[in-house]
CSV table of C-alpha atoms and ligand atoms in Angstrom, one decimal:
chain,number,residue,atom,x,y,z
A,1,MET,CA,0.0,0.0,0.0
A,2,ILE,CA,1.3,3.4,-0.9
A,3,ASP,CA,0.3,6.0,1.7
A,4,LEU,CA,0.0,9.6,0.6
A,5,ARG,CA,-2.5,10.6,3.2
A,6,SER,CA,0.0,12.9,5.0
A,7,ASP,CA,3.7,13.6,5.4
A,8,THR,CA,3.1,12.6,9.1
A,9,ILE,CA,3.0,8.9,8.2
A,10,THR,CA,6.8,8.5,7.8
A,11,LYS,CA,8.7,6.1,10.1
A,12,PRO,CA,12.2,6.6,11.4
A,13,THR,CA,15.0,5.4,9.2
A,14,PRO,CA,17.5,2.9,10.6
A,15,ASN,CA,20.1,5.7,11.1
A,16,MET,CA,17.5,7.9,12.8
A,17,LEU,CA,16.7,5.0,15.1
A,18,LYS,CA,20.4,4.6,15.9
A,19,ALA,CA,20.7,8.2,16.8
A,20,MET,CA,17.7,7.8,19.1
A,21,PHE,CA,19.0,4.7,20.8
A,22,SER,CA,22.4,6.3,21.5
A,23,ALA,CA,21.0,9.7,22.7
A,24,PRO,CA,22.2,10.9,26.1
A,25,VAL,CA,19.1,11.7,28.1
A,26,GLY,CA,18.1,13.2,31.5
A,27,ASP,CA,14.9,14.5,33.0
A,28,ASP,CA,13.8,17.4,30.8
A,29,VAL,CA,11.3,18.7,33.3
A,30,PHE,CA,14.4,19.5,35.4
A,31,GLU,CA,15.9,20.9,32.2
A,32,ASN,CA,18.6,18.2,32.5
A,33,ASP,CA,18.2,16.4,29.2
A,34,PRO,CA,21.3,17.1,27.1
A,35,SER,CA,19.7,15.9,23.8
A,36,VAL,CA,16.6,18.2,24.3
A,37,ASN,CA,18.9,21.1,25.3
A,38,LEU,CA,21.0,20.6,22.2
A,39,LEU,CA,18.0,20.6,19.9
A,40,GLN,CA,16.5,23.7,21.6
A,41,ASP,CA,19.8,25.5,21.2
A,42,LYS,CA,20.1,24.4,17.6
A,43,ALA,CA,16.6,25.6,16.8
A,44,SER,CA,16.9,29.0,18.5
A,45,GLU,CA,20.3,29.6,16.8
A,46,LEU,CA,18.9,28.6,13.4
A,47,PHE,CA,16.2,31.2,13.7
A,48,ASN,CA,18.4,33.7,15.4
A,49,MET,CA,16.0,33.9,18.3
A,50,GLN,CA,16.7,33.8,22.0
A,51,ALA,CA,15.1,30.5,23.1
A,52,ALA,CA,13.1,27.4,22.2
A,53,LEU,CA,10.9,24.9,23.8
A,54,PHE,CA,10.5,21.2,22.7
A,55,CYS,CA,6.8,20.0,22.7
A,56,PRO,CA,5.0,16.8,21.7
A,57,SER,CA,3.0,18.3,18.9
A,58,GLY,CA,2.5,21.3,16.6
A,59,THR,CA,-1.0,21.7,18.1
A,60,MET,CA,0.6,22.3,21.5
A,61,THR,CA,3.2,24.7,20.2
A,62,ASN,CA,0.5,26.7,18.4
A,63,GLN,CA,-1.8,26.6,21.4
A,64,ILE,CA,0.9,27.7,23.8
A,65,ALA,CA,1.8,30.6,21.4
A,66,ILE,CA,-1.8,31.8,21.3
A,67,ARG,CA,-1.9,31.6,25.1
A,68,ILE,CA,1.2,33.6,25.8
A,69,ASN,CA,0.6,36.2,23.1
A,70,THR,CA,-3.0,37.0,24.2
A,71,SER,CA,-5.3,37.6,27.2
A,72,PRO,CA,-8.8,36.3,27.6
A,73,GLN,CA,-11.4,38.2,25.5
A,74,ASP,CA,-8.8,39.1,22.9
A,75,GLU,CA,-9.2,38.4,19.2
A,76,VAL,CA,-6.8,36.5,16.9
A,77,ILE,CA,-6.6,37.3,13.2
A,78,CYS,CA,-6.1,34.2,11.0
A,79,ASP,CA,-7.3,32.7,7.7
A,80,GLN,CA,-10.7,30.9,7.8
A,81,ASN,CA,-8.8,27.6,6.9
A,82,ALA,CA,-5.9,28.1,9.3
A,83,HIS,CA,-4.9,25.0,11.2
A,84,ILE,CA,-5.1,26.9,14.5
A,85,TYR,CA,-8.8,27.4,13.9
A,86,LEU,CA,-9.9,24.4,11.8
A,87,TYR,CA,-7.8,21.5,13.1
A,88,GLU,CA,-7.0,22.2,16.8
A,89,GLY,CA,-10.3,21.1,18.4
A,90,GLY,CA,-11.4,24.6,19.2
A,91,GLY,CA,-8.3,24.9,21.4
A,92,MET,CA,-7.9,28.7,21.3
A,93,MET,CA,-11.4,29.1,22.8
A,94,LEU,CA,-10.7,26.5,25.4
A,95,ASN,CA,-7.1,27.2,26.3
A,96,SER,CA,-6.9,31.0,25.8
A,97,MET,CA,-10.5,32.2,25.9
A,98,VAL,CA,-10.0,34.2,22.7
A,99,SER,CA,-12.0,34.4,19.6
A,100,PRO,CA,-10.8,34.2,16.0
A,101,LYS,CA,-11.3,36.9,13.3
A,102,LEU,CA,-11.5,34.7,10.2
A,103,LEU,CA,-10.3,36.2,6.9
A,104,THR,CA,-10.4,34.8,3.4
A,105,GLY,CA,-6.9,34.8,2.1
A,106,ASP,CA,-5.6,33.7,-1.3
A,107,LYS,CA,-5.1,30.0,-0.8
A,108,GLY,CA,-4.9,30.8,2.9
A,109,ARG,CA,-2.4,33.7,2.6
A,110,LEU,CA,-3.3,37.0,4.2
A,111,THR,CA,-2.2,40.4,3.1
A,112,ALA,CA,-1.1,43.4,5.2
A,113,GLU,CA,-4.1,45.3,3.7
A,114,MET,CA,-6.6,42.7,4.8
A,115,ILE,CA,-5.2,42.6,8.3
A,116,THR,CA,-5.2,46.4,8.6
A,117,ALA,CA,-8.9,46.4,7.7
A,118,ALA,CA,-9.6,43.7,10.3
A,119,ILE,CA,-8.2,45.4,13.3
A,120,ASN,CA,-11.0,46.3,15.7
A,121,PRO,CA,-11.4,49.9,16.9
A,122,ASP,CA,-10.8,50.6,20.6
A,123,ASP,CA,-14.4,50.0,21.8
A,124,ILE,CA,-15.6,48.0,24.7
A,125,HIS,CA,-18.1,46.2,22.5
A,126,ARG,CA,-15.4,44.7,20.4
A,127,PRO,CA,-12.8,42.1,21.4
A,128,LYS,CA,-9.3,43.6,21.5
A,129,THR,CA,-7.3,42.6,18.4
A,130,ARG,CA,-4.0,41.2,19.8
A,131,LEU,CA,-2.5,38.5,17.6
A,132,VAL,CA,-2.0,37.7,13.9
A,133,ALA,CA,-1.2,34.1,13.1
A,134,LEU,CA,0.1,33.1,9.7
A,135,GLU,CA,0.6,29.6,8.3
A,136,ASN,CA,3.5,28.9,5.9
A,137,THR,CA,3.2,26.7,3.9
A,138,MET,CA,-0.6,26.7,4.0
A,139,ASN,CA,-2.0,23.2,4.3
A,140,LYS,CA,-5.6,24.0,3.2
A,141,GLY,CA,-4.2,26.2,0.4
A,142,GLY,CA,-2.4,23.2,-1.1
A,143,GLY,CA,0.9,23.9,0.4
A,144,ALA,CA,0.9,27.5,-0.8
A,145,ILE,CA,4.0,29.6,0.0
A,146,TYR,CA,3.8,33.2,1.3
A,147,ASP,CA,5.6,35.9,-0.6
A,148,PHE,CA,8.2,37.1,2.0
A,149,LYS,CA,7.7,40.7,0.9
A,150,GLU,CA,4.1,40.4,2.1
A,151,ILE,CA,5.2,39.0,5.4
A,152,ILE,CA,7.5,42.0,5.9
A,153,LYS,CA,4.5,44.3,5.3
A,154,ILE,CA,2.4,42.3,7.7
A,155,ALA,CA,5.1,42.5,10.4
A,156,THR,CA,5.2,46.3,9.9
A,157,VAL,CA,1.4,46.5,10.4
A,158,CYS,CA,1.7,44.4,13.5
A,159,LYS,CA,4.4,46.6,15.0
A,160,LYS,CA,2.5,49.8,14.3
A,161,ASN,CA,-0.7,48.4,15.9
A,162,GLU,CA,1.0,46.6,18.8
A,163,LEU,CA,-0.1,43.2,17.6
A,164,LYS,CA,1.8,40.0,18.2
A,165,LEU,CA,2.8,37.9,15.2
A,166,HIS,CA,2.9,34.1,15.3
A,167,MET,CA,4.0,31.7,12.5
A,168,ASP,CA,2.5,28.3,12.3
A,169,GLY,CA,5.5,26.8,10.5
A,170,ALA,CA,4.5,23.2,10.6
A,171,ARG,CA,5.8,23.1,7.0
A,172,LEU,CA,8.0,26.2,7.1
A,173,PHE,CA,11.0,24.2,5.9
A,174,ASN,CA,9.0,23.3,2.8
A,175,ALA,CA,8.5,27.0,2.1
A,176,LEU,CA,12.2,27.8,2.8
A,177,ALA,CA,13.3,25.0,0.4
A,178,GLU,CA,11.7,27.0,-2.4
A,179,SER,CA,12.7,30.5,-1.4
A,180,GLN,CA,15.7,32.7,-0.9
A,181,GLU,CA,15.0,33.5,2.8
A,182,THR,CA,16.7,31.9,5.7
A,183,PRO,CA,15.1,30.8,9.0
A,184,ALA,CA,16.8,33.8,10.6
A,185,ASP,CA,14.9,36.1,8.3
A,186,TYR,CA,11.7,34.8,9.8
A,187,GLY,CA,13.2,35.0,13.3
A,188,THR,CA,13.5,38.8,13.0
A,189,LEU,CA,9.9,39.3,12.1
A,190,PHE,CA,7.9,37.0,14.4
A,191,ASP,CA,7.2,37.0,18.1
A,192,THR,CA,6.8,33.2,18.1
A,193,ILE,CA,7.5,30.5,15.5
A,194,SER,CA,6.3,26.9,15.6
A,195,ILE,CA,8.0,24.3,13.6
A,196,CYS,CA,7.3,20.6,13.3
A,197,PHE,CA,9.8,17.8,12.9
A,198,SER,CA,7.1,15.2,12.3
A,199,LYS,CA,6.0,16.4,8.9
A,200,GLY,CA,8.4,16.7,5.9
A,201,LEU,CA,11.5,16.2,8.2
A,202,GLY,CA,10.4,12.6,9.0
A,203,ALA,CA,10.8,12.5,12.8
A,204,PRO,CA,8.3,10.4,14.7
A,205,VAL,CA,7.3,13.1,17.2
A,206,GLY,CA,8.2,16.6,18.0
A,207,SER,CA,7.6,20.3,17.5
A,208,MET,CA,9.4,23.4,18.6
A,209,LEU,CA,8.2,26.8,19.8
A,210,ILE,CA,10.8,29.5,19.3
A,211,GLY,CA,10.8,33.0,20.7
A,212,THR,CA,12.3,35.5,23.2
A,213,LYS,CA,13.6,34.2,26.6
A,214,ASP,CA,10.6,35.8,28.2
A,215,ALA,CA,8.1,34.1,25.9
A,216,ILE,CA,9.7,30.7,26.3
A,217,ASN,CA,9.8,31.1,30.1
A,218,GLN,CA,6.1,31.7,30.0
A,219,ALA,CA,5.6,28.9,27.5
A,220,LYS,CA,7.3,26.4,29.9
A,221,ARG,CA,4.6,27.2,32.5
A,222,VAL,CA,1.8,26.7,30.0
A,223,ARG,CA,3.3,23.5,28.6
A,224,LYS,CA,3.5,22.1,32.1
A,225,ALA,CA,-0.2,23.0,32.8
A,226,MET,CA,-1.1,21.3,29.5
A,227,GLY,CA,0.7,18.1,30.6
A,228,GLY,CA,3.4,18.5,27.9
A,229,GLY,CA,6.4,18.3,30.3
A,230,MET,CA,8.2,15.1,29.1
A,231,ARG,CA,11.0,13.3,31.1
A,232,GLN,CA,13.6,11.5,29.0
A,233,ALA,CA,12.4,13.3,25.9
A,234,GLY,CA,16.0,13.3,24.5
A,235,TYR,CA,15.2,10.0,22.6
A,236,LEU,CA,12.7,12.0,20.6
A,237,ALA,CA,14.8,15.2,20.4
A,238,ALA,CA,17.6,13.1,19.0
A,239,ALA,CA,15.4,12.0,16.1
A,240,CYS,CA,14.6,15.7,15.4
A,241,THR,CA,18.2,16.7,15.5
A,242,TYR,CA,19.0,13.9,13.1
A,243,ALA,CA,16.2,15.1,10.9
A,244,LEU,CA,17.5,18.7,10.8
A,245,ASP,CA,21.0,17.4,10.0
A,246,HIS,CA,20.1,14.8,7.3
A,247,HIS,CA,16.6,15.4,6.0
A,248,LEU,CA,16.4,19.1,5.1
A,249,ASP,CA,18.1,18.5,1.8
A,250,LYS,CA,15.5,15.8,0.9
A,251,ILE,CA,12.5,18.2,1.0
A,252,LYS,CA,13.2,19.3,-2.6
A,253,ASP,CA,12.8,15.7,-3.8
A,254,ASP,CA,9.3,15.6,-2.2
A,255,HIS,CA,8.5,18.8,-4.1
A,256,ARG,CA,9.8,17.4,-7.4
A,257,ARG,CA,7.7,14.2,-7.0
A,258,ALA,CA,4.6,16.3,-6.2
A,259,GLN,CA,5.3,18.3,-9.4
A,260,THR,CA,5.6,15.2,-11.5
A,261,LEU,CA,2.5,13.7,-10.1
A,262,ALA,CA,0.6,16.9,-10.7
A,263,SER,CA,1.6,17.1,-14.3
A,264,ALA,CA,0.6,13.4,-14.9
A,265,ILE,CA,-2.8,13.9,-13.1
A,266,GLU,CA,-4.0,17.3,-14.2
A,267,ASN,CA,-5.3,16.3,-17.6
A,268,LEU,CA,-7.1,13.1,-16.7
A,269,SER,CA,-10.8,13.0,-17.5
A,270,PHE,CA,-12.1,12.9,-13.9
A,271,VAL,CA,-10.0,15.9,-12.8
A,272,SER,CA,-11.7,19.3,-12.8
A,273,ALA,CA,-8.7,21.3,-11.5
A,274,LEU,CA,-5.6,21.1,-9.4
A,275,TYR,CA,-4.5,23.7,-6.9
A,276,PRO,CA,-1.1,25.2,-7.9
A,277,VAL,CA,1.5,22.7,-6.6
A,278,GLN,CA,4.3,24.7,-4.9
A,279,THR,CA,5.6,22.2,-2.4
A,280,ASN,CA,4.7,18.7,-1.3
A,281,ILE,CA,0.8,18.9,-1.3
A,282,ILE,CA,-1.4,18.1,-4.2
A,283,ILE,CA,-5.1,19.0,-4.0
A,284,ILE,CA,-7.3,17.6,-6.7
A,285,ALA,CA,-10.8,18.9,-7.5
A,286,LEU,CA,-12.8,16.0,-9.0
A,287,LYS,CA,-15.4,16.5,-11.7
A,288,PRO,CA,-18.9,16.8,-10.0
A,289,ASP,CA,-19.9,13.3,-11.3
A,290,ARG,CA,-17.1,11.7,-9.2
A,291,SER,CA,-17.8,11.3,-5.5
A,292,PRO,CA,-14.6,11.7,-3.5
A,293,LYS,CA,-15.6,8.9,-1.2
A,294,THR,CA,-16.1,6.4,-4.0
A,295,PHE,CA,-13.0,7.7,-5.7
A,296,LEU,CA,-10.8,7.3,-2.6
A,297,HIS,CA,-12.2,3.8,-2.2
A,298,GLN,CA,-11.2,3.0,-5.8
A,299,LEU,CA,-7.7,4.3,-5.2
A,300,GLU,CA,-7.4,2.2,-2.0
A,301,LYS,CA,-8.5,-1.0,-3.9
A,302,LYS,CA,-5.6,-0.3,-6.3
A,303,GLY,CA,-3.1,0.2,-3.5
A,304,LEU,CA,-3.1,4.0,-2.8
A,305,LEU,CA,-4.2,5.9,0.3
A,306,ALA,CA,-5.2,9.5,0.0
A,307,ILE,CA,-7.7,11.7,2.0
A,308,GLY,CA,-10.8,13.7,1.3
A,309,PHE,CA,-10.3,17.4,1.7
A,310,GLY,CA,-13.9,18.7,1.7
A,311,LYS,CA,-16.1,19.9,-1.2
A,312,GLY,CA,-15.1,17.4,-4.0
A,313,LEU,CA,-11.4,17.7,-3.1
A,314,ILE,CA,-8.9,15.0,-2.4
A,315,ARG,CA,-5.4,15.5,-1.0
A,316,LEU,CA,-2.1,13.7,-1.6
A,317,VAL,CA,1.1,14.6,0.2
A,318,THR,CA,4.6,13.4,-0.8
A,319,HIS,CA,7.1,12.6,1.9
A,320,LEU,CA,10.4,10.9,2.8
A,321,ASP,CA,8.9,7.3,2.6
A,322,PHE,CA,7.8,7.9,-1.0
A,323,ASN,CA,10.2,7.2,-3.8
A,324,ASP,CA,10.4,7.4,-7.6
A,325,ASP,CA,9.2,3.8,-8.1
A,326,GLN,CA,6.1,4.4,-6.0
A,327,MET,CA,5.6,7.6,-7.9
A,328,GLU,CA,5.4,5.7,-11.2
A,329,LYS,CA,2.9,3.3,-9.6
A,330,VAL,CA,0.7,6.2,-8.4
A,331,ILE,CA,0.7,7.6,-11.9
A,332,HIS,CA,-0.3,4.2,-13.2
A,333,ILE,CA,-3.1,3.9,-10.7
A,334,PHE,CA,-4.6,7.3,-11.5
A,335,ARG,CA,-4.5,6.5,-15.3
A,336,SER,CA,-6.2,3.2,-14.7
A,337,LEU,CA,-9.2,5.1,-13.2
A,338,GLU,CA,-10.0,7.0,-16.4
B,401,PLP,C1,0.3,19.2,11.2
B,401,PLP,C2,0.1,20.7,11.4
B,401,PLP,C3,0.2,21.3,12.7
B,401,PLP,C4,0.5,20.5,13.9
B,401,PLP,O1,-0.1,19.2,14.0
B,401,PLP,P1,0.2,18.2,15.2
B,401,PLP,O2,-0.4,16.9,14.6
B,401,PLP,O3,-0.5,18.6,16.4
B,401,PLP,O4,1.7,18.1,15.3
B,401,PLP,C5,0.1,22.6,12.8
B,401,PLP,N1,-0.2,23.4,11.7
B,401,PLP,C6,-0.2,22.9,10.5
B,401,PLP,C7,-0.4,23.8,9.3
B,401,PLP,C8,-0.1,21.5,10.3
B,401,PLP,O5,-0.1,21.0,9.1
């Protein structure tokens, strides 16, 4: 079975497992785990920010970021399809008692102009606009990449209006692989950045929240209260360090395979349209006479797993455990359904 449901399905490589097994560990709640400390230092240096905190998931790093960047009753500006709104179980309402202001970006990407227009006036009837959260790449937008020039403009609007700025960078390394910017360029513009090692980088578990020393000290308290303080977490951190050292370069291969798949699929009779493929996500709009549920079932019978993505859409994601031979098979499977 070829599994393109998500880039989270990858399993550790033998060498990653070796790195995990041989990791020096300690109790990370006492801040005594050398492998966690190494990874946190590596991440904060990479982004040229002061500090970083290792967490079990990207949902947790995002939720902690919302919590420390807001107060109850505040409002968070994000796209209507943002992961923090759509896929985190209503967490911002539960954990931070804030409401979202949902905007409709271009494939999930907001502009400085849209954000400026969405800031509430100072009026006790209105929640206080406090945080802007961007997602790069944008999952629901088909892995769309932000234009960094727009991010600079957005950061300027945030500074001017005293808004905090958070990056949900679960797939930020996919964006970076296709752009000129460095992680440090992002570090200068954002109050907090979340990155995931369990997506394109192929680690089994792990996300990082990166920010100022103050922000990360606050984040430690929130992580503890959420039950996210882990003990000998160094075994996991070692996998993430291994991923940073060995898998960053492989992201481009995922993108190339996504491009090849997209070109082979786009003109098939049952395809109505594809979202532009910029990274490792392919979103296919099926012709109205094809039900996604039936179509996914047909794919599965031929040996391919994909997922439905709402409204006649299905999603495929390329990843580290997907190679050129499998890519040829996937093309063959799609052609056989004409
Ligand atoms: C996967 C993902 C996350 C985090 O998900 P977890 O499964 O909680 O690690 C956050 N944001 C985006 C855009 C994602 O794709």
